[in-house]
Amino acid sequence: MEPLSLPAPADSAARKRRAATAKGVPPGTRPYVRPDWQRGHLVGVRPAYLALATATPTASARRVLRDARWDPLPGDGAEGFTRGGIRIVLATTEAFQQQDVLHAEGPNWRVVLSAGAPDEITAAVAEALVEAAQVAVDGAPDRADISSAIDDLAEARWSGTDAWRGTDIVRMVSPDRLAEVLCMPRASAWLVTVGMDGEGWEAAMAGDCPDILVEALVGFLASESPVRRHVGDLSAGMHRHLDIGPDPDRAAHSASPAARAAGPCAPVVAPATPQPTVRRSR
């Protein structure tokens, strides 16, 4: 495989610049953090990209690859898997804070997720590559559809998605201004930077990435569905930018049939009648 040139990761200064213009969740729409939501309590968090990684960031991705029976690759401080010309290396729990949590490459493409990347995006990338390897059995997977990916971000109200055709670089920013996607269509390169004040994560893709891989990454950024986290695992620096609500799994089980029919993207809502002793999240 010829060496690929990944986009340079953004430095912490870029995150600090975004912090100055970041928009928190509007007070009128932020769910209450109930007094009984202690450190071990499971809650739903949006936007998902600000939830950051848990203490076991690669556990779900590792399970996906083992269930798909990918061949193991021994590594020092990491665990590798391979199938059909695709290689994936996942950081171990002990090493994930010092190195990328995921590094994958194919015949002419590469993707990297940095430390701090939410567990869900790491697992989604693993699932996408399992499917890409299966598709490759019948022929080459479809190349990334940049137009479709940018449309997904536009529908999620990201700015900078207009008039991108013919440009060398497209800069798209999330509604809260805490996530940024740089897309270089002619170079087939993507750089994602999320967070502020030194807290966050990055992702980079370069080369002829399979369409399903780009869909997984961009779809995660555009999703309005909450992810599950323990209250004690939420970043103190990100807390005021998070929309925190009840555990989405528990809420789904207790919801009315009409609410369950709305699907996983139904909003996590606050209690209808707040109590006088309720504290708002900071």
mmCIF file of C-alpha atoms in Angstrom:
data_model
loop_
_atom_site.group_PDB
_atom_site.id
_atom_site.type_symbol
_atom_site.label_atom_id
_atom_site.label_comp_id
_atom_site.label_asym_id
_atom_site.label_seq_id
_atom_site.Cartn_x
_atom_site.Cartn_y
_atom_site.Cartn_z
ATOM 1 C CA MET A 1 0.000 0.000 0.000
ATOM 2 C CA GLU A 2 1.333 3.428 -0.969
ATOM 3 C CA PRO A 3 1.771 5.812 1.976
ATOM 4 C CA LEU A 4 -1.292 7.971 2.490
ATOM 5 C CA SER A 5 -1.135 11.494 3.737
ATOM 6 C CA LEU A 6 -3.661 12.007 6.507
ATOM 7 C CA PRO A 7 -4.869 15.534 7.289
ATOM 8 C CA ALA A 8 -2.937 17.106 10.141
ATOM 9 C CA PRO A 9 -4.859 16.955 13.443
ATOM 10 C CA ALA A 10 -6.027 20.249 14.889
ATOM 11 C CA ASP A 11 -4.150 21.493 17.941
ATOM 12 C CA SER A 12 -5.643 22.451 21.291
ATOM 13 C CA ALA A 13 -5.550 26.115 20.266
ATOM 14 C CA ALA A 14 -8.255 25.405 17.711
ATOM 15 C CA ARG A 15 -10.444 23.927 20.415
ATOM 16 C CA LYS A 16 -9.882 26.985 22.609
ATOM 17 C CA ARG A 17 -10.913 29.276 19.760
ATOM 18 C CA ARG A 18 -14.123 27.291 19.384
ATOM 19 C CA ALA A 19 -14.727 27.513 23.129
ATOM 20 C CA ALA A 20 -14.988 31.286 22.869
ATOM 21 C CA THR A 21 -17.874 31.032 20.403
ATOM 22 C CA ALA A 22 -19.461 27.776 21.560
ATOM 23 C CA LYS A 23 -23.179 27.687 22.135
ATOM 24 C CA GLY A 24 -24.523 25.713 25.073
ATOM 25 C CA VAL A 25 -27.882 23.980 25.101
ATOM 26 C CA PRO A 26 -30.567 26.702 25.330
ATOM 27 C CA PRO A 27 -31.725 26.877 28.982
ATOM 28 C CA GLY A 28 -35.356 26.484 27.996
ATOM 29 C CA THR A 29 -34.713 23.145 26.303
ATOM 30 C CA ARG A 30 -32.210 21.572 28.695
ATOM 31 C CA PRO A 31 -33.694 18.655 30.657
ATOM 32 C CA TYR A 32 -33.448 18.786 34.423
ATOM 33 C CA VAL A 33 -30.749 16.748 36.174
ATOM 34 C CA ARG A 34 -32.750 15.120 38.930
ATOM 35 C CA PRO A 35 -31.297 14.846 42.444
ATOM 36 C CA ASP A 36 -31.492 11.033 42.260
ATOM 37 C CA TRP A 37 -29.193 10.942 39.214
ATOM 38 C CA GLN A 38 -26.027 9.997 41.066
ATOM 39 C CA ARG A 39 -22.619 9.146 39.563
ATOM 40 C CA GLY A 40 -23.646 5.605 38.672
ATOM 41 C CA HIS A 41 -26.980 6.592 37.154
ATOM 42 C CA LEU A 42 -27.426 5.983 33.429
ATOM 43 C CA VAL A 43 -28.638 8.958 31.429
ATOM 44 C CA GLY A 44 -29.149 9.890 27.788
ATOM 45 C CA VAL A 45 -26.723 12.431 26.354
ATOM 46 C CA ARG A 46 -26.907 14.599 23.239
ATOM 47 C CA PRO A 47 -25.149 15.519 21.038
ATOM 48 C CA ALA A 48 -23.564 12.099 20.924
ATOM 49 C CA TYR A 49 -20.236 13.410 19.636
ATOM 50 C CA LEU A 50 -19.684 15.343 22.898
ATOM 51 C CA ALA A 51 -20.289 12.301 25.124
ATOM 52 C CA LEU A 52 -16.611 11.296 24.713
ATOM 53 C CA ALA A 53 -15.212 7.853 25.478
ATOM 54 C CA THR A 54 -15.947 5.675 28.493
ATOM 55 C CA ALA A 55 -13.363 3.750 30.498
ATOM 56 C CA THR A 56 -13.625 0.871 27.976
ATOM 57 C CA PRO A 57 -13.742 2.716 24.633
ATOM 58 C CA THR A 58 -13.001 -0.228 22.333
ATOM 59 C CA ALA A 59 -14.992 -2.980 24.039
ATOM 60 C CA SER A 60 -17.966 -2.774 21.658
ATOM 61 C CA ALA A 61 -15.762 -2.556 18.549
ATOM 62 C CA ARG A 62 -13.733 -5.548 19.716
ATOM 63 C CA ARG A 63 -16.930 -7.532 20.245
ATOM 64 C CA VAL A 64 -18.128 -6.650 16.730
ATOM 65 C CA LEU A 65 -14.915 -7.930 15.144
ATOM 66 C CA ARG A 66 -14.774 -11.081 17.247
ATOM 67 C CA ASP A 67 -18.409 -11.891 16.488
ATOM 68 C CA ALA A 68 -17.606 -11.475 12.782
ATOM 69 C CA ARG A 69 -14.719 -13.932 13.278
ATOM 70 C CA TRP A 70 -12.007 -11.659 11.936
ATOM 71 C CA ASP A 71 -8.503 -13.068 12.136
ATOM 72 C CA PRO A 72 -6.459 -11.758 15.096
ATOM 73 C CA LEU A 73 -3.257 -9.775 14.669
ATOM 74 C CA PRO A 74 -0.903 -9.670 17.668
ATOM 75 C CA GLY A 75 0.242 -6.231 18.729
ATOM 76 C CA ASP A 76 2.140 -4.495 21.499
ATOM 77 C CA GLY A 77 -0.287 -2.419 23.579
ATOM 78 C CA ALA A 78 -3.030 -2.997 21.022
ATOM 79 C CA GLU A 79 -5.184 -5.704 19.498
ATOM 80 C CA GLY A 80 -5.407 -6.174 15.742
ATOM 81 C CA PHE A 81 -7.840 -7.841 13.366
ATOM 82 C CA THR A 82 -7.745 -8.502 9.643
ATOM 83 C CA ARG A 83 -10.074 -9.707 6.913
ATOM 84 C CA GLY A 84 -9.937 -9.441 3.130
ATOM 85 C CA GLY A 85 -7.177 -6.852 2.869
ATOM 86 C CA ILE A 86 -8.495 -4.681 5.724
ATOM 87 C CA ARG A 87 -6.477 -4.306 8.929
ATOM 88 C CA ILE A 88 -7.838 -2.779 12.154
ATOM 89 C CA VAL A 89 -5.821 -2.037 15.283
ATOM 90 C CA LEU A 90 -7.643 -1.193 18.532
ATOM 91 C CA ALA A 91 -5.913 0.248 21.576
ATOM 92 C CA THR A 92 -6.129 -1.759 24.764
ATOM 93 C CA THR A 93 -7.877 -0.302 27.803
ATOM 94 C CA GLU A 94 -4.512 0.404 29.419
ATOM 95 C CA ALA A 95 -3.163 2.300 26.407
ATOM 96 C CA PHE A 96 -6.151 4.115 24.947
ATOM 97 C CA GLN A 97 -5.367 7.427 26.656
ATOM 98 C CA GLN A 98 -1.917 7.559 25.080
ATOM 99 C CA GLN A 99 -2.667 6.468 21.529
ATOM 100 C CA ASP A 100 -5.304 6.336 18.831
ATOM 101 C CA VAL A 101 -8.199 4.090 19.818
ATOM 102 C CA LEU A 102 -8.618 2.818 16.258
ATOM 103 C CA HIS A 103 -6.392 2.680 13.207
ATOM 104 C CA ALA A 104 -7.673 0.906 10.096
ATOM 105 C CA GLU A 105 -6.423 0.662 6.544
ATOM 106 C CA GLY A 106 -7.403 -0.965 3.299
ATOM 107 C CA PRO A 107 -5.741 -1.284 -0.099
ATOM 108 C CA ASN A 108 -5.796 2.481 -0.778
ATOM 109 C CA TRP A 109 -7.390 4.180 2.207
ATOM 110 C CA ARG A 110 -6.864 4.777 5.918
ATOM 111 C CA VAL A 111 -8.938 5.922 8.908
ATOM 112 C CA VAL A 112 -7.828 6.948 12.402
ATOM 113 C CA LEU A 113 -9.843 7.732 15.552
ATOM 114 C CA SER A 114 -7.979 9.493 18.338
ATOM 115 C CA ALA A 115 -8.165 8.928 22.065
ATOM 116 C CA GLY A 116 -11.419 10.295 23.452
ATOM 117 C CA ALA A 117 -13.565 9.193 20.509
ATOM 118 C CA PRO A 118 -16.965 7.998 21.776
ATOM 119 C CA ASP A 119 -17.341 4.235 22.070
ATOM 120 C CA GLU A 120 -20.287 4.358 19.687
ATOM 121 C CA ILE A 121 -18.337 5.817 16.746
ATOM 122 C CA THR A 122 -15.511 3.316 17.272
ATOM 123 C CA ALA A 123 -18.040 0.480 17.175
ATOM 124 C CA ALA A 124 -19.825 2.027 14.166
ATOM 125 C CA VAL A 125 -16.557 2.186 12.211
ATOM 126 C CA ALA A 126 -15.839 -1.458 13.087
ATOM 127 C CA GLU A 127 -19.338 -2.473 11.934
ATOM 128 C CA ALA A 128 -18.911 -0.503 8.707
ATOM 129 C CA LEU A 129 -15.616 -2.230 7.945
ATOM 130 C CA VAL A 130 -17.092 -5.656 8.650
ATOM 131 C CA GLU A 131 -19.760 -4.882 6.056
ATOM 132 C CA ALA A 132 -17.205 -3.406 3.638
ATOM 133 C CA ALA A 133 -15.134 -6.597 3.856
ATOM 134 C CA GLN A 134 -18.225 -8.665 3.118
ATOM 135 C CA VAL A 135 -19.167 -6.475 0.148
ATOM 136 C CA ALA A 136 -15.604 -6.765 -1.167
ATOM 137 C CA VAL A 137 -16.130 -10.505 -1.577
ATOM 138 C CA ASP A 138 -18.512 -9.705 -4.440
ATOM 139 C CA GLY A 139 -16.472 -6.779 -5.792
ATOM 140 C CA ALA A 140 -14.999 -3.436 -4.745
ATOM 141 C CA PRO A 141 -17.146 -1.476 -2.247
ATOM 142 C CA ASP A 142 -18.679 1.781 -3.476
ATOM 143 C CA ARG A 143 -16.472 4.848 -3.095
ATOM 144 C CA ALA A 144 -17.557 7.560 -0.683
ATOM 145 C CA ASP A 145 -20.407 9.783 -1.866
ATOM 146 C CA ILE A 146 -19.253 13.209 -0.670
ATOM 147 C CA SER A 147 -22.452 14.908 -1.797
ATOM 148 C CA SER A 148 -24.648 12.586 0.256
ATOM 149 C CA ALA A 149 -22.436 12.967 3.340
ATOM 150 C CA ILE A 150 -22.550 16.763 3.178
ATOM 151 C CA ASP A 151 -26.323 16.654 2.693
ATOM 152 C CA ASP A 152 -26.605 14.646 5.927
ATOM 153 C CA LEU A 153 -24.750 17.370 7.825
ATOM 154 C CA ALA A 154 -26.867 20.066 6.172
ATOM 155 C CA GLU A 155 -30.040 18.325 7.360
ATOM 156 C CA ALA A 156 -28.573 18.337 10.880
ATOM 157 C CA ARG A 157 -28.195 22.142 10.612
ATOM 158 C CA TRP A 158 -24.429 22.225 10.245
ATOM 159 C CA SER A 159 -23.165 25.429 8.649
ATOM 160 C CA GLY A 160 -20.841 25.656 5.650
ATOM 161 C CA THR A 161 -22.579 22.959 3.628
ATOM 162 C CA ASP A 162 -23.694 25.265 0.789
ATOM 163 C CA ALA A 163 -21.900 25.831 -2.504
ATOM 164 C CA TRP A 164 -19.124 23.325 -1.872
ATOM 165 C CA ARG A 165 -18.793 21.926 -5.361
ATOM 166 C CA GLY A 166 -15.608 22.870 -7.146
ATOM 167 C CA THR A 167 -13.843 23.955 -3.965
ATOM 168 C CA ASP A 168 -10.600 22.488 -2.665
ATOM 169 C CA ILE A 169 -11.743 22.377 0.932
ATOM 170 C CA VAL A 170 -15.133 22.434 2.661
ATOM 171 C CA ARG A 171 -15.380 23.560 6.299
ATOM 172 C CA MET A 172 -18.562 22.534 8.128
ATOM 173 C CA VAL A 173 -19.364 23.453 11.725
ATOM 174 C CA SER A 174 -21.941 21.950 14.079
ATOM 175 C CA PRO A 175 -24.794 24.085 15.462
ATOM 176 C CA ASP A 176 -23.079 24.289 18.878
ATOM 177 C CA ARG A 177 -19.758 25.207 17.181
ATOM 178 C CA LEU A 178 -17.962 22.446 19.088
ATOM 179 C CA ALA A 179 -17.430 20.101 16.144
ATOM 180 C CA GLU A 180 -15.830 20.806 12.787
ATOM 181 C CA VAL A 181 -15.475 18.734 9.636
ATOM 182 C CA LEU A 182 -12.919 19.621 6.983
ATOM 183 C CA CYS A 183 -13.483 17.802 3.710
ATOM 184 C CA MET A 184 -11.022 17.940 0.828
ATOM 185 C CA PRO A 185 -13.027 16.439 -2.056
ATOM 186 C CA ARG A 186 -10.215 16.392 -4.608
ATOM 187 C CA ALA A 187 -7.806 14.783 -2.160
ATOM 188 C CA SER A 188 -10.453 12.381 -0.796
ATOM 189 C CA ALA A 189 -9.592 13.414 2.747
ATOM 190 C CA TRP A 190 -11.666 14.180 5.830
ATOM 191 C CA LEU A 191 -10.693 15.640 9.206
ATOM 192 C CA VAL A 192 -13.097 15.764 12.163
ATOM 193 C CA THR A 193 -12.265 17.780 15.275
ATOM 194 C CA VAL A 194 -14.567 17.761 18.312
ATOM 195 C CA GLY A 195 -14.319 19.458 21.694
ATOM 196 C CA MET A 196 -12.851 22.436 23.508
ATOM 197 C CA ASP A 197 -10.203 23.358 26.097
ATOM 198 C CA GLY A 198 -8.142 20.240 25.483
ATOM 199 C CA GLU A 199 -11.079 17.837 25.833
ATOM 200 C CA GLY A 200 -12.339 16.092 22.732
ATOM 201 C CA TRP A 201 -11.351 13.781 19.926
ATOM 202 C CA GLU A 202 -10.365 13.721 16.268
ATOM 203 C CA ALA A 203 -10.863 11.484 13.271
ATOM 204 C CA ALA A 204 -9.120 11.444 9.917
ATOM 205 C CA MET A 205 -9.865 9.567 6.702
ATOM 206 C CA ALA A 206 -7.810 9.568 3.535
ATOM 207 C CA GLY A 207 -7.919 7.735 0.225
ATOM 208 C CA ASP A 208 -10.752 5.905 -1.493
ATOM 209 C CA CYS A 209 -12.635 5.076 1.693
ATOM 210 C CA PRO A 210 -15.636 2.760 1.308
ATOM 211 C CA ASP A 211 -18.921 4.642 1.163
ATOM 212 C CA ILE A 212 -20.255 2.819 4.203
ATOM 213 C CA LEU A 213 -17.287 3.998 6.281
ATOM 214 C CA VAL A 214 -17.942 7.672 5.508
ATOM 215 C CA GLU A 215 -21.650 7.101 6.158
ATOM 216 C CA ALA A 216 -20.852 5.693 9.613
ATOM 217 C CA LEU A 217 -18.690 8.632 10.649
ATOM 218 C CA VAL A 218 -20.837 11.410 9.198
ATOM 219 C CA GLY A 219 -24.046 9.695 10.303
ATOM 220 C CA PHE A 220 -22.808 9.653 13.890
ATOM 221 C CA LEU A 221 -22.025 13.369 13.770
ATOM 222 C CA ALA A 222 -25.414 14.201 12.268
ATOM 223 C CA SER A 223 -27.472 11.946 14.552
ATOM 224 C CA GLU A 224 -29.819 13.508 17.094
ATOM 225 C CA SER A 225 -30.231 10.245 19.027
ATOM 226 C CA PRO A 226 -28.870 10.203 22.591
ATOM 227 C CA VAL A 227 -26.165 7.837 23.794
ATOM 228 C CA ARG A 228 -26.040 6.226 27.241
ATOM 229 C CA ARG A 229 -23.545 7.365 29.851
ATOM 230 C CA HIS A 230 -23.127 7.160 33.598
ATOM 231 C CA VAL A 231 -23.448 10.583 35.192
ATOM 232 C CA GLY A 232 -20.005 10.211 36.764
ATOM 233 C CA ASP A 233 -18.407 9.653 33.339
ATOM 234 C CA LEU A 234 -19.588 12.962 31.859
ATOM 235 C CA SER A 235 -16.882 15.509 31.184
ATOM 236 C CA ALA A 236 -17.035 18.466 33.575
ATOM 237 C CA GLY A 237 -15.854 20.792 30.822
ATOM 238 C CA MET A 238 -18.525 19.609 28.382
ATOM 239 C CA HIS A 239 -21.363 19.386 30.889
ATOM 240 C CA ARG A 240 -22.951 22.738 30.143
ATOM 241 C CA HIS A 241 -23.058 21.917 26.420
ATOM 242 C CA LEU A 242 -24.848 18.587 26.881
ATOM 243 C CA ASP A 243 -28.546 17.852 26.661
ATOM 244 C CA ILE A 244 -28.959 15.349 29.506
ATOM 245 C CA GLY A 245 -32.112 13.296 29.965
ATOM 246 C CA PRO A 246 -33.359 9.932 31.240
ATOM 247 C CA ASP A 247 -31.738 6.662 30.189
ATOM 248 C CA PRO A 248 -33.024 6.274 26.604
ATOM 249 C CA ASP A 249 -33.321 2.487 26.921
ATOM 250 C CA ARG A 250 -35.431 2.724 30.060
ATOM 251 C CA ALA A 251 -37.465 5.581 28.589
ATOM 252 C CA ALA A 252 -38.182 3.478 25.493
ATOM 253 C CA HIS A 253 -39.524 0.597 27.596
ATOM 254 C CA SER A 254 -41.734 2.852 29.714
ATOM 255 C CA ALA A 255 -42.961 5.031 26.836
ATOM 256 C CA SER A 256 -46.413 4.821 25.344
ATOM 257 C CA PRO A 257 -46.915 2.714 22.170
ATOM 258 C CA ALA A 258 -47.037 5.930 20.118
ATOM 259 C CA ALA A 259 -43.725 7.120 21.565
ATOM 260 C CA ARG A 260 -42.071 3.738 20.961
ATOM 261 C CA ALA A 261 -43.282 3.842 17.362
ATOM 262 C CA ALA A 262 -41.422 7.126 16.902
ATOM 263 C CA GLY A 263 -38.193 5.119 16.915
ATOM 264 C CA PRO A 264 -34.721 5.672 18.402
ATOM 265 C CA CYS A 265 -34.520 9.281 17.260
ATOM 266 C CA ALA A 266 -37.418 10.382 19.466
ATOM 267 C CA PRO A 267 -36.149 13.172 21.738
ATOM 268 C CA VAL A 268 -35.182 12.583 25.329
ATOM 269 C CA VAL A 269 -37.477 14.904 27.252
ATOM 270 C CA ALA A 270 -37.431 16.480 30.683
ATOM 271 C CA PRO A 271 -39.969 15.663 33.395
ATOM 272 C CA ALA A 272 -43.246 17.412 32.643
ATOM 273 C CA THR A 273 -43.486 19.153 36.037
ATOM 274 C CA PRO A 274 -40.199 20.157 37.669
ATOM 275 C CA GLN A 275 -40.007 19.976 41.446
ATOM 276 C CA PRO A 276 -38.847 23.020 43.474
ATOM 277 C CA THR A 277 -35.733 21.193 44.706
ATOM 278 C CA VAL A 278 -34.498 20.205 41.253
ATOM 279 C CA ARG A 279 -31.052 21.457 40.259
ATOM 280 C CA ARG A 280 -30.281 22.421 36.671
ATOM 281 C CA SER A 281 -27.153 21.003 35.022
ATOM 282 C CA ARG A 282 -24.246 23.371 34.751
#
